[in-house]
Short mmCIF file of C-alpha atoms in Angstrom, two decimals:
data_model
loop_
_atom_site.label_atom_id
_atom_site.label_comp_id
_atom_site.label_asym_id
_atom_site.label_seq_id
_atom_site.Cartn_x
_atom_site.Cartn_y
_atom_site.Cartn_z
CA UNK K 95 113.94 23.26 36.89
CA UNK K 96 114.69 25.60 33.91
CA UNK K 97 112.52 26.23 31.28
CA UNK K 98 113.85 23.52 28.80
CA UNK K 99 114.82 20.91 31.25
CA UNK K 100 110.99 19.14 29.86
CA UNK K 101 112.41 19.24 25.89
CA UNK K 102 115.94 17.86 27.26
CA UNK K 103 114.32 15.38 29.30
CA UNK K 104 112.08 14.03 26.27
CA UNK K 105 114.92 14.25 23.76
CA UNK K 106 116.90 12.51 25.65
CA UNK K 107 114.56 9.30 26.33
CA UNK K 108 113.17 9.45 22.74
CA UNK K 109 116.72 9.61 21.09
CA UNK K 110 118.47 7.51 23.78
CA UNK K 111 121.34 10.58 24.18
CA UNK K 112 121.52 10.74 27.89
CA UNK K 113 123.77 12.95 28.83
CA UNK K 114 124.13 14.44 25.96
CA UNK K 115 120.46 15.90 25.47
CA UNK K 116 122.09 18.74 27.30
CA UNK K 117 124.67 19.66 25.35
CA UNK K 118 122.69 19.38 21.89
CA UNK K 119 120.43 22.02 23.57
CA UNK K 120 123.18 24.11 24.02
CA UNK K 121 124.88 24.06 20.62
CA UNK K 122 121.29 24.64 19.41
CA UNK K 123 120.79 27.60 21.56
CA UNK K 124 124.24 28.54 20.51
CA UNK K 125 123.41 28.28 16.78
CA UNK K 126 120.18 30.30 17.34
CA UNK K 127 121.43 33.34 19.30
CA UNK K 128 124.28 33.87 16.85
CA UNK K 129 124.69 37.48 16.36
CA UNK K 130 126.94 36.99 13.11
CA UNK K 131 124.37 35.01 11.62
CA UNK K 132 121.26 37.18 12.17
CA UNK K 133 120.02 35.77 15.57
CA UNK K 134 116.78 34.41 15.90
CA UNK K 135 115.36 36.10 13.45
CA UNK K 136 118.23 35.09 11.07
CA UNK K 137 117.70 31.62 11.91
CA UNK K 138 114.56 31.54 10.76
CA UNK K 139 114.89 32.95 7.32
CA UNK K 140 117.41 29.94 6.80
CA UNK K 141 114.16 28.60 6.66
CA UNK K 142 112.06 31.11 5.03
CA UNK K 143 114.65 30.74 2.09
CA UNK K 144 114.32 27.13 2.05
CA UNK K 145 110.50 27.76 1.23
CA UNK K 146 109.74 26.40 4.56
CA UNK K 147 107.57 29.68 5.70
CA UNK K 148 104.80 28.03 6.27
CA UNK K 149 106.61 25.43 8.97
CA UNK K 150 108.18 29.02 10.55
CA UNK K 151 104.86 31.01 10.99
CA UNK K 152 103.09 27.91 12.46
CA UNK K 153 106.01 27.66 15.40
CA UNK K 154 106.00 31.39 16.10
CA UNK K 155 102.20 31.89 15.80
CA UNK K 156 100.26 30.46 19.03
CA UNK K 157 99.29 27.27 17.79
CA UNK K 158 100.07 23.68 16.91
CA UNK K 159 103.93 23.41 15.59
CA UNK K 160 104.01 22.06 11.91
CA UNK K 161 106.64 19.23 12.40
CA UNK K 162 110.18 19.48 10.67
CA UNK K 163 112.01 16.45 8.89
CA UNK K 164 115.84 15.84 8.87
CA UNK K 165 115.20 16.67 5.23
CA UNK K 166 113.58 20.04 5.47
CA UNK K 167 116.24 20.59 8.23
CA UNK K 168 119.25 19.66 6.18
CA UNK K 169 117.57 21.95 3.63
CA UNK K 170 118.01 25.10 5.26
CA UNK K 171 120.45 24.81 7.81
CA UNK K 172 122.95 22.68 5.75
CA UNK K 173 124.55 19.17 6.48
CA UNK K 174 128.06 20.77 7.64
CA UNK K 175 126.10 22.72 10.35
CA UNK K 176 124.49 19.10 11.56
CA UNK K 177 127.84 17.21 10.94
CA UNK K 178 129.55 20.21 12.78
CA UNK K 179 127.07 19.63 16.05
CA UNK K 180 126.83 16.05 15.71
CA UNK K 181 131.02 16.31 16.45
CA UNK K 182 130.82 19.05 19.06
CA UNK K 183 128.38 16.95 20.93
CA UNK K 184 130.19 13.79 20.20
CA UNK K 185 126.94 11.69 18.61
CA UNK K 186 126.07 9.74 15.56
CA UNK K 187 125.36 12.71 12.67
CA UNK K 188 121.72 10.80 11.83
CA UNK K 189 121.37 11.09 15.57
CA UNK K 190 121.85 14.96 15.74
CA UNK K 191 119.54 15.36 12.58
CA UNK K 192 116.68 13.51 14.22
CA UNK K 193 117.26 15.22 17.41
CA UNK K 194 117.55 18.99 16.43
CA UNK K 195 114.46 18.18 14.01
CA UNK K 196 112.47 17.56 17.15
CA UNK K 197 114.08 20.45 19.07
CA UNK K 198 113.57 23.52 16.50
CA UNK K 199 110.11 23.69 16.55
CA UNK K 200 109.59 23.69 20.43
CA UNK K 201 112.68 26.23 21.02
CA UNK K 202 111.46 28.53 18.64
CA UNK K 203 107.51 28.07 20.16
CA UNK K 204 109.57 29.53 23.53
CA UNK K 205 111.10 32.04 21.68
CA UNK K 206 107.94 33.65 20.61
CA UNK K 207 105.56 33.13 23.07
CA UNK K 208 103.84 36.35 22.24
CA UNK K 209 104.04 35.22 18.43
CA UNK K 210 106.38 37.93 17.87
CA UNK K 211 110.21 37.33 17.14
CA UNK K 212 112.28 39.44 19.38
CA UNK K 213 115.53 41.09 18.09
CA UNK K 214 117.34 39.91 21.62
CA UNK K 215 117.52 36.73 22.89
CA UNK K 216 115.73 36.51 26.46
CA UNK K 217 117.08 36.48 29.51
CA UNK K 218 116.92 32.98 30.05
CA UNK K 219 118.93 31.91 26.97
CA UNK K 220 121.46 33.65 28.07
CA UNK K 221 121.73 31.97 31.83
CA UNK K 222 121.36 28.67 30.41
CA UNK K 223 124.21 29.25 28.14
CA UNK K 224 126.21 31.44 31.01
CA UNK K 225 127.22 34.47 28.60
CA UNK K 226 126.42 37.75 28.25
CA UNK K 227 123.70 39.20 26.79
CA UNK K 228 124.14 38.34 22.76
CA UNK K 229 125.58 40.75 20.87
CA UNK K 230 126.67 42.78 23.95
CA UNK K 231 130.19 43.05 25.30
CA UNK K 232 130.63 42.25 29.44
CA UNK K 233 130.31 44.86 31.30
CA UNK K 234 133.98 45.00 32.53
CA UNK K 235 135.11 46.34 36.09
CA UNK K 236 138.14 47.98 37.11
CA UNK K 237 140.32 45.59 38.65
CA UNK K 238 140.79 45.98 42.30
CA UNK K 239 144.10 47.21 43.66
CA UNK K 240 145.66 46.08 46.82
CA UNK K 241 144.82 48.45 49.39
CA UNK K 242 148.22 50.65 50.19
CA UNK K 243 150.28 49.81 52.48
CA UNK K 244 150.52 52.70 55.00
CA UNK K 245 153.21 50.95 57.47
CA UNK K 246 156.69 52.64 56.73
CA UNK K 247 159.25 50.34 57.65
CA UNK K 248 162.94 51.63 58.09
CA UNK K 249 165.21 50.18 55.66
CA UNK K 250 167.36 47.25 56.74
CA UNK K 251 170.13 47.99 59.57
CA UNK K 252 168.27 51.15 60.57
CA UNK K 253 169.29 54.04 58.70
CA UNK K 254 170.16 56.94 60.95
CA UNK K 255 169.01 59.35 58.23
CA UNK K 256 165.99 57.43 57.66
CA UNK K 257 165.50 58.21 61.25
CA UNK K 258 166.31 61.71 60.98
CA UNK K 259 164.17 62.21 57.76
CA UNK K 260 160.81 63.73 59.63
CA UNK K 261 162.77 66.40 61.12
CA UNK K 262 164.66 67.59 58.20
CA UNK K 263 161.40 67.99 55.72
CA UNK K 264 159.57 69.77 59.18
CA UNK K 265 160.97 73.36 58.08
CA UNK K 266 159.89 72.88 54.66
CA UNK K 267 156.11 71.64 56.13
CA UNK K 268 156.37 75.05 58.10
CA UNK K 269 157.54 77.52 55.09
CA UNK K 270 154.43 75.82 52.98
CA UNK K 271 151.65 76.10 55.93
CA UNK K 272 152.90 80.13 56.04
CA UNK K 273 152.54 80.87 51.96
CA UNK K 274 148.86 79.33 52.28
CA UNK K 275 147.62 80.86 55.04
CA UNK K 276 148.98 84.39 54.07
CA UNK K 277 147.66 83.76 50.14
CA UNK K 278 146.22 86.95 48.96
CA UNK K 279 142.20 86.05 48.08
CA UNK K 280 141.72 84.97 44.64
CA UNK K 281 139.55 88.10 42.73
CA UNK K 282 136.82 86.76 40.32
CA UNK K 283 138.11 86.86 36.62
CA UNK K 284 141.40 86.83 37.94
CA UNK K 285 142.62 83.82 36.42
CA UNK K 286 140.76 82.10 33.23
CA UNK K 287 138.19 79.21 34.00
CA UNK K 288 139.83 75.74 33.57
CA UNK K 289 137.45 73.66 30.78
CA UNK K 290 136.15 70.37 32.20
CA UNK K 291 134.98 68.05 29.21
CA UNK K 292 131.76 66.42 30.22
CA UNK K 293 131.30 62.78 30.77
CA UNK K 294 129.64 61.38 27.50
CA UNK K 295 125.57 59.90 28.71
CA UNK K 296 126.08 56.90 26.02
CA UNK K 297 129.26 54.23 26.53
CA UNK K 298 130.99 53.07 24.27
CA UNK K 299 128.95 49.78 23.75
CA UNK K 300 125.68 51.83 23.00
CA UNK K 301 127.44 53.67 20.47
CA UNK K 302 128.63 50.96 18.47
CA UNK K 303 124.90 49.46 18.93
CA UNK K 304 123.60 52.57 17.27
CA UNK K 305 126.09 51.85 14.23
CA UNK K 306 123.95 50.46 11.58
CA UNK K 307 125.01 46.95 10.93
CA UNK K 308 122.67 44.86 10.24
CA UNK K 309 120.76 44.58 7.32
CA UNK K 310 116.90 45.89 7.42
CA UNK K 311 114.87 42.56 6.67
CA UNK K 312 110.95 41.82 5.65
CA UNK K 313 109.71 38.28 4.89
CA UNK K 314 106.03 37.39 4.19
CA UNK K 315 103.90 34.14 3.18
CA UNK K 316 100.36 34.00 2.20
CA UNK K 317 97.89 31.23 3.43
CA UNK K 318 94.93 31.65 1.70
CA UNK K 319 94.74 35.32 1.50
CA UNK K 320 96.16 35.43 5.67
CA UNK K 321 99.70 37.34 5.76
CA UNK K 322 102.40 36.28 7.73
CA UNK K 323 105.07 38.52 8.14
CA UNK K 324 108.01 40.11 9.84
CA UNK K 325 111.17 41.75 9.53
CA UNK K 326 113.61 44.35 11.16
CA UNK K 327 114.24 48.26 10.18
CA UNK K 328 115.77 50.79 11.20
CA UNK K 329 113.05 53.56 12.68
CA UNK K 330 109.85 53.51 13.65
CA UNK K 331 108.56 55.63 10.91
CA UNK K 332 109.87 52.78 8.19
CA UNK K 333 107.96 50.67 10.62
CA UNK K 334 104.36 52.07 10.29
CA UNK K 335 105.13 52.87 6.50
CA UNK K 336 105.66 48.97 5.68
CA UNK K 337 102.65 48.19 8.46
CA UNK K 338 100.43 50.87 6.32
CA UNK K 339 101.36 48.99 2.74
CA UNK K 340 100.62 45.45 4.06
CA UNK K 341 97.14 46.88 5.04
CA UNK K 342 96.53 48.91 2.25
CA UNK K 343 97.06 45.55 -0.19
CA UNK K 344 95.92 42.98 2.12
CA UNK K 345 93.12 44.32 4.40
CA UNK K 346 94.20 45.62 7.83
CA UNK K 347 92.21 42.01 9.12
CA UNK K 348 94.56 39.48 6.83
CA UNK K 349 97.62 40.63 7.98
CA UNK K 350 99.84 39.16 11.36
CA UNK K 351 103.17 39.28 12.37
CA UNK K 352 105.65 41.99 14.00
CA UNK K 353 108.90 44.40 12.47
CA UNK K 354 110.72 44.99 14.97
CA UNK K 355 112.89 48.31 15.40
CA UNK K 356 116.30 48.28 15.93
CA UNK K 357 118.86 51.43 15.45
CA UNK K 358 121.58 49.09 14.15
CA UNK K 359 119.40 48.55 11.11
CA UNK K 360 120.68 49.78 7.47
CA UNK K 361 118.29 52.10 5.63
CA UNK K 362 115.82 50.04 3.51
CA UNK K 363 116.11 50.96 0.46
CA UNK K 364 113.06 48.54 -0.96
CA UNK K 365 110.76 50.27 1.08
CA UNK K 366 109.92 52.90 -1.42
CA UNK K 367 109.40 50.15 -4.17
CA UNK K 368 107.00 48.22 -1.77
CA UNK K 369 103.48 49.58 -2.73
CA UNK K 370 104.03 48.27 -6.16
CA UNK K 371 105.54 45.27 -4.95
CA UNK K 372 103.35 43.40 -2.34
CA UNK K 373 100.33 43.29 -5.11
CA UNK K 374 102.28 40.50 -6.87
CA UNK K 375 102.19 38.38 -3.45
CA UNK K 376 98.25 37.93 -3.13
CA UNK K 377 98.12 34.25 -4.63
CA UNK K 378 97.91 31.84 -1.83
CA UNK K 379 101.49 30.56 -1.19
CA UNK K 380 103.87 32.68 -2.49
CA UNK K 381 106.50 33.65 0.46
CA UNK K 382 108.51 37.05 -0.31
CA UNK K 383 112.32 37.51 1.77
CA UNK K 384 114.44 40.59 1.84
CA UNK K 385 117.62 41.06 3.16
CA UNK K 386 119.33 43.85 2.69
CA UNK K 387 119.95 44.33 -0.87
CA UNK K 388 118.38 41.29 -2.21
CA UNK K 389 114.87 39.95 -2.45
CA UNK K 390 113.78 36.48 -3.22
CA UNK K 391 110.85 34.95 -4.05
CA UNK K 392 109.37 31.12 -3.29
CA UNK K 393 106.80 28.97 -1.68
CA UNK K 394 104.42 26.42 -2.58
CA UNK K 395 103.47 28.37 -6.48
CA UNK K 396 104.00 26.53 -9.90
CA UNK K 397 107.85 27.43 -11.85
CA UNK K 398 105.92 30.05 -14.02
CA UNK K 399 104.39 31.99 -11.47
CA UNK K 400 107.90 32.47 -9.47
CA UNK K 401 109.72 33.15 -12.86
CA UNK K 402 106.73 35.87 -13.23
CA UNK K 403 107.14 37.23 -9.63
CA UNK K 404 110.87 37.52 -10.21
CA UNK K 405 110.06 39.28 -13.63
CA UNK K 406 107.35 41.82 -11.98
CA UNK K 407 110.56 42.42 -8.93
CA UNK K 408 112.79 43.09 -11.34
CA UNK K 409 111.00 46.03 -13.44
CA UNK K 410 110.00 47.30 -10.00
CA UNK K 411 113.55 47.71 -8.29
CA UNK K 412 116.00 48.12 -11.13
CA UNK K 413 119.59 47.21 -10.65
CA UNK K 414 119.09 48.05 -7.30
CA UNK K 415 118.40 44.98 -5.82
CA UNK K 416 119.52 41.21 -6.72
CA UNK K 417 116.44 39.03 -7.26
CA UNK K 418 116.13 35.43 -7.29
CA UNK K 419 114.34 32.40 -5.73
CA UNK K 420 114.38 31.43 -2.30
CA UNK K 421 115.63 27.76 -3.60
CA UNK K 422 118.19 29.76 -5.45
CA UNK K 423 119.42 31.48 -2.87
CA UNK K 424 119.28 28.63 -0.18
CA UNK K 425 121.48 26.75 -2.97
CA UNK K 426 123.89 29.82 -2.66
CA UNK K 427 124.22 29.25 0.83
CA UNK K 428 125.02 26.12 0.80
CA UNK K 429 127.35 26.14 -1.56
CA UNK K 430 129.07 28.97 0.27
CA UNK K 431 129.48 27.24 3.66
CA UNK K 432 130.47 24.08 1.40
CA UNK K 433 133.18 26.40 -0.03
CA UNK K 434 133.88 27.84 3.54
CA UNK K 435 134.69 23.96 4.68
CA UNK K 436 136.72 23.12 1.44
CA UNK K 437 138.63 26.54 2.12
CA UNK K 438 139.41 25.49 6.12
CA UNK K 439 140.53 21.82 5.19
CA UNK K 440 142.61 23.04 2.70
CA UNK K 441 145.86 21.09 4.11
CA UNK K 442 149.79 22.44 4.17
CA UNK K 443 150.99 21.51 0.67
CA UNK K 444 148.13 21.77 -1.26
CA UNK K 445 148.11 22.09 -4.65
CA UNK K 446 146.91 24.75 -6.97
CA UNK K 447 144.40 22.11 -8.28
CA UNK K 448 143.03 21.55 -4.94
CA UNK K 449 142.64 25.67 -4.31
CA UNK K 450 140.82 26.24 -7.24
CA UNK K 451 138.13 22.96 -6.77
CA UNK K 452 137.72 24.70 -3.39
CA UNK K 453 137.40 28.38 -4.59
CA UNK K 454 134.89 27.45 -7.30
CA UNK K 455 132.70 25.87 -4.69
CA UNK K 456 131.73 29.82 -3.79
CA UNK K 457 128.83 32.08 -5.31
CA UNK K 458 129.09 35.55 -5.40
CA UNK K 459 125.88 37.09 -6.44
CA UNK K 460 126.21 39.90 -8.16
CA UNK K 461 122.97 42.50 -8.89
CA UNK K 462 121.48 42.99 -12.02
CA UNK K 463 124.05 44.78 -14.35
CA UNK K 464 126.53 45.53 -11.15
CA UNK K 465 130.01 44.29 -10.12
CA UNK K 466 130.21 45.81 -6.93
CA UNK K 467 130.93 42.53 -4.92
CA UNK K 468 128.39 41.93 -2.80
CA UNK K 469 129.05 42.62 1.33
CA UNK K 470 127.34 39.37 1.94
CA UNK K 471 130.48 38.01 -0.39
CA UNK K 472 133.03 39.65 1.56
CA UNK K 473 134.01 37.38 4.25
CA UNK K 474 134.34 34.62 1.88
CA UNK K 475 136.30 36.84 -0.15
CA UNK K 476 138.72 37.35 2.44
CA UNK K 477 139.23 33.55 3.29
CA UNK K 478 139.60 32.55 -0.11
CA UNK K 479 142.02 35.36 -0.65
CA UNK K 480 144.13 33.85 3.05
CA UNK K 481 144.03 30.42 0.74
CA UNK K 482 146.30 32.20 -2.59
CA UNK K 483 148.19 33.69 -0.45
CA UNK K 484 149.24 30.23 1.25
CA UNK K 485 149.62 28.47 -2.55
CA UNK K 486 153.04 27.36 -3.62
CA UNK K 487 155.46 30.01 -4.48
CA UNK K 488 154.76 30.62 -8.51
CA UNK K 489 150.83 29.85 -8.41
CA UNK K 490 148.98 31.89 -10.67
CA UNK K 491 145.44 31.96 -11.27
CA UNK K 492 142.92 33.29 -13.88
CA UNK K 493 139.61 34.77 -12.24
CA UNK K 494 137.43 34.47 -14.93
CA UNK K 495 133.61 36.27 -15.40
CA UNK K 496 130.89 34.89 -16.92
CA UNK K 497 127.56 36.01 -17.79
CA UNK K 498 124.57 34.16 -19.06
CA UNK K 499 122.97 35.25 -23.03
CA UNK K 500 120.54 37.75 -21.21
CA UNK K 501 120.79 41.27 -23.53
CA UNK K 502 123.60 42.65 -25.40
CA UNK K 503 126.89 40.20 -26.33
CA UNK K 504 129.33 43.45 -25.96
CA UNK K 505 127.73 44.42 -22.72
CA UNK K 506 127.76 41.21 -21.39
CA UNK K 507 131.26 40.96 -22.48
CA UNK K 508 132.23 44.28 -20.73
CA UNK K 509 130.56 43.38 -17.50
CA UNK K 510 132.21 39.99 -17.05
CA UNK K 511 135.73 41.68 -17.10
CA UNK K 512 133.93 44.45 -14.61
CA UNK K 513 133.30 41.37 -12.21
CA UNK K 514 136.46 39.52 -12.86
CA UNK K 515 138.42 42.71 -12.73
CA UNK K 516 136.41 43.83 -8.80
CA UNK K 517 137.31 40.01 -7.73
CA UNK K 518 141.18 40.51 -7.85
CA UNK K 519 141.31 44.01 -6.90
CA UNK K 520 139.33 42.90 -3.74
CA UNK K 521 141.56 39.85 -3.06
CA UNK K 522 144.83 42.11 -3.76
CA UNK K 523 143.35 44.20 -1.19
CA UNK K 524 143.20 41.30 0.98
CA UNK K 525 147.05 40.67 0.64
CA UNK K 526 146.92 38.52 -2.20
CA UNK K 527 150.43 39.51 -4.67
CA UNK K 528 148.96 41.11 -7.81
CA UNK K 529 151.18 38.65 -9.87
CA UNK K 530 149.06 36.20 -9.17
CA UNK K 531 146.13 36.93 -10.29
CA UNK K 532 145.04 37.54 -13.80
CA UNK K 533 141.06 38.96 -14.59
CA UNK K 534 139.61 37.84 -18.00
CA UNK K 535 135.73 38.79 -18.86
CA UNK K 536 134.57 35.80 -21.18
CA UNK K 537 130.62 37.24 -21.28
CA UNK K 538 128.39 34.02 -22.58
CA UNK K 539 130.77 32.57 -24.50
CA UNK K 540 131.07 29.39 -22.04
CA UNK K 541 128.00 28.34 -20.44
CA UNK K 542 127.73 26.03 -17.80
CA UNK K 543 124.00 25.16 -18.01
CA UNK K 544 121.02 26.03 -20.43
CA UNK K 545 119.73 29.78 -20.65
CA UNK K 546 116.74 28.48 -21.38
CA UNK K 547 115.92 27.99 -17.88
CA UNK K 548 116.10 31.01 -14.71
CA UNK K 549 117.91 28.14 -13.03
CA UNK K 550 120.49 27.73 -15.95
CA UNK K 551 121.28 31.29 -16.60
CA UNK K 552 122.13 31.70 -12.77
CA UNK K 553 124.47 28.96 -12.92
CA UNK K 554 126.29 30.85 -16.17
CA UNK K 555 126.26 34.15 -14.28
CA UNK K 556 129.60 33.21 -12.07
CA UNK K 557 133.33 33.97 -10.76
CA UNK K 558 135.38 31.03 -12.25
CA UNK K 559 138.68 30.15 -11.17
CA UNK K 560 141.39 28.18 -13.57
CA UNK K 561 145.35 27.25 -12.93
CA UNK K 562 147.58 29.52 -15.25
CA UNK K 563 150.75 28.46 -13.62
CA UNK K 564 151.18 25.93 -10.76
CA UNK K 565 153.33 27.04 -8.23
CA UNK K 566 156.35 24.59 -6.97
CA UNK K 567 158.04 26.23 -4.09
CA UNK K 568 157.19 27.39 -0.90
CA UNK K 569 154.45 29.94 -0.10
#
């Protein structure tokens, strides 16, 4: 009996799925280990981001699970990713939700059963789903050769000189025994040493782990006054500084949770900014996520008090880092993978109409005052740009920037055509004919929501597509 054969078994008599408990463990598993998508510990600030913290810390702490709803699951893992499941696994979609609901929590319980989230799946994941270690390449063998044959065999119809062969090349054998046996000694420093390059100590694979990939993470909630936290970075000495700023703010005796070390980590560059950070975070409920370059904010705190924590982030990082909500930024996840979908059902023929409903479906979150396209907005980038490149011969298509009333009309102006202007030079990087593209900075001239509202202005702040000429013949 494996180690999840008792969820499988109970899944599949509370859910009536049968045979297909199985599977739905595995595409679960599957969706979990996912290198691309942050692992485990990227699975879980799906959640985080959601402002579901408090369910996460209660299924890795050692303790009783929090339950999760379809709702709350939809919420941060998206209904494509349920739809996509409930069709692998060949089951009703409601089905799936109700199902995985059920599942997360216990998974992730044997996950962690030290409370701590590892950065590699465990052994055990990885037999049940009969790959290789995540994120790891097979360790490949040399093929093995057919042993050589040593039989000669005379050609067909017996070749007399085939026959005679041995006797002819036995002078030759004799001249060559001579010269080595009557070989003058070799003198030391006679002839110049021959260089043997050593065998590199790390392969390949360890190399490219060693390559800093990944973004360095830390996410936090507070339960009255108790911290939660954990996160990934690149060094050990990043490690303890973090460690020694939770305590110093906290109290060494509030604080629980694990940051684990791992060499593929980017520097982080908000741990500097951290000590005047993590003071805004002592009210009960407020959960704190950074990833990389951006940093959101969340839990269960009134409107005001995240508007203020996103205020207090800002003067403390700069343009440095993008700041926002965690509902805010689950939204722009969503709406990405939405966009990602749109993008892949795009069908031969489409119309210029139909690319640009699909391209607006994307976010690209820019920082503060920055158009350097994000790298979370890259891969995106590169599908949408696969998509214009596909249009009808004689599409063209206005990428237009907007910003929301924030500051200065000119700058605002300026920095729109900045963003519109970094779009198209990425997508004619991509392949995309320059022709057919046009950049045009509009600043807040054509809001799509209220500024009033930290909501409203992100909506204005976007990449906005338009049809300047709809293309008739073929791509």
């Amino acid at each position: 009996m494996t180690i999840l054969e008792p969820i499988i078994n109970e899944v599949s008599e509370r859910f009536g799925l049968r045979g297909k408990a199985g599977p739905l463990m595995t595409a679960l598993l599957s969706l979990i280990s996912n290198e691309r998508t942050g692992g485990l510990q990227g699975f879980l600030d799906q959640f985080r981001r959601a402002g579901l913290g408090d369910l996460v810390s209660s299924w890795v702490s050692q303790g009783a699970n929090t339950s999760l709803t379809t709702e709350q699951l939809e919420r941060a893992a998206g209904g494509n990713t349920i739809s996509r499941i409930a069709s692998h696994v060949n089951i009703p979609r409601a089905t799936a939700g109700s199902a995985l609901a059920f599942m997360i929590p216990k998974v992730v319980e044997l996950l962690t059963p030290e409370g701590v989230v590892p950065t590699r799946m465990p052994a055990w994941v990885n037999s049940y789903l009969g790959t290789a270690p995540v994120g790891t390449e097979p360790i490949r063998t040399e093929p093995v050769r057919p042993p050589i044959e040593t039989t000669h065999r005379a050609p067909s119809g017996g070749s007399t000189l085939y026959r005679l062969l041995p006797l002819l090349l036995l002078p030759l054998f004799g001249f060559l025994a001579y010269r080595a046996c009557n070989r003058e000694p070799e003198q030391v420093g006679q002839y110049a040493p021959v260089t043997v390059s050593p065998t590199p100590t790390a392969s390949a694979e360890q190399a490219q782990i060693q390559t800093p990939s990944i973004n360095s993470k830390l996410s936090l909630s507070n339960t009255n006054g108790k911290i939660s936290y954990s996160g990934v970075v690149q060094d050990e000495q990043t490690k303890q500084t973090i460690l020694n700023q939770l305590k110093s703010t906290f109290g060494a005796g509030n604080i629980s949770g694990d940051i684990a070390v791992d060499p593929r980590a980017r520097t982080a560059m908000w741990a500097s900014g951290l000590s005047a950070a993590l003071p805004n975070f002592r009210t009960s409920g407020a959960q704190l996520d950074i990833d990389g370059d951006s940093i959101n904010v969340g839990g269960s705190i009134p409107d005001n008090a995240k508007s203020d924590l996103v205020a207090n982030l800002k003067s403390v990082y700069g343009d440095n880092m993008k700041v926002g909500s965690l509902e805010t930024a689950s939204s722009v996840t969503e709406s990405n993978r939405m966009a990602s979908a749109a993008l892949s059902s795009l069908r031969p023929g489409y119309s210029a109409e139909d690319l640009t409903r699909a391209l607006n479906m994307q976010v690209i979150s820019f920082a503060t005052g920055s158009a350097q396209i994000p790298q979370g907005s890259k891969e995106l980038l590169g599908q949408s740009a696969a998509a214009i490149k596909s249009a009808p011969a004689g599409t063209v298509l206005e990428v237009g920037g907007h910003t929301d009333n924030t500051g200065n009309a000119a700058a605002n102006l300026r920095l729109s055509q900045q963003r519109a202007d970094a779009v198209r030079r990425f997508l004619i990087g991509k392949g995309v004919n320059s022709s057919a593209l046009v950049a045009k900075g509009y600043g807040s001239e054509k809001p799509v929501a209220s500024n009033d509202t930290e909501d409203g202005r992100f909506e204005n702040r976007r990449i906005e597509y338009s049809v300047l000429e709809s293309g008739s013949g073929t791509p």
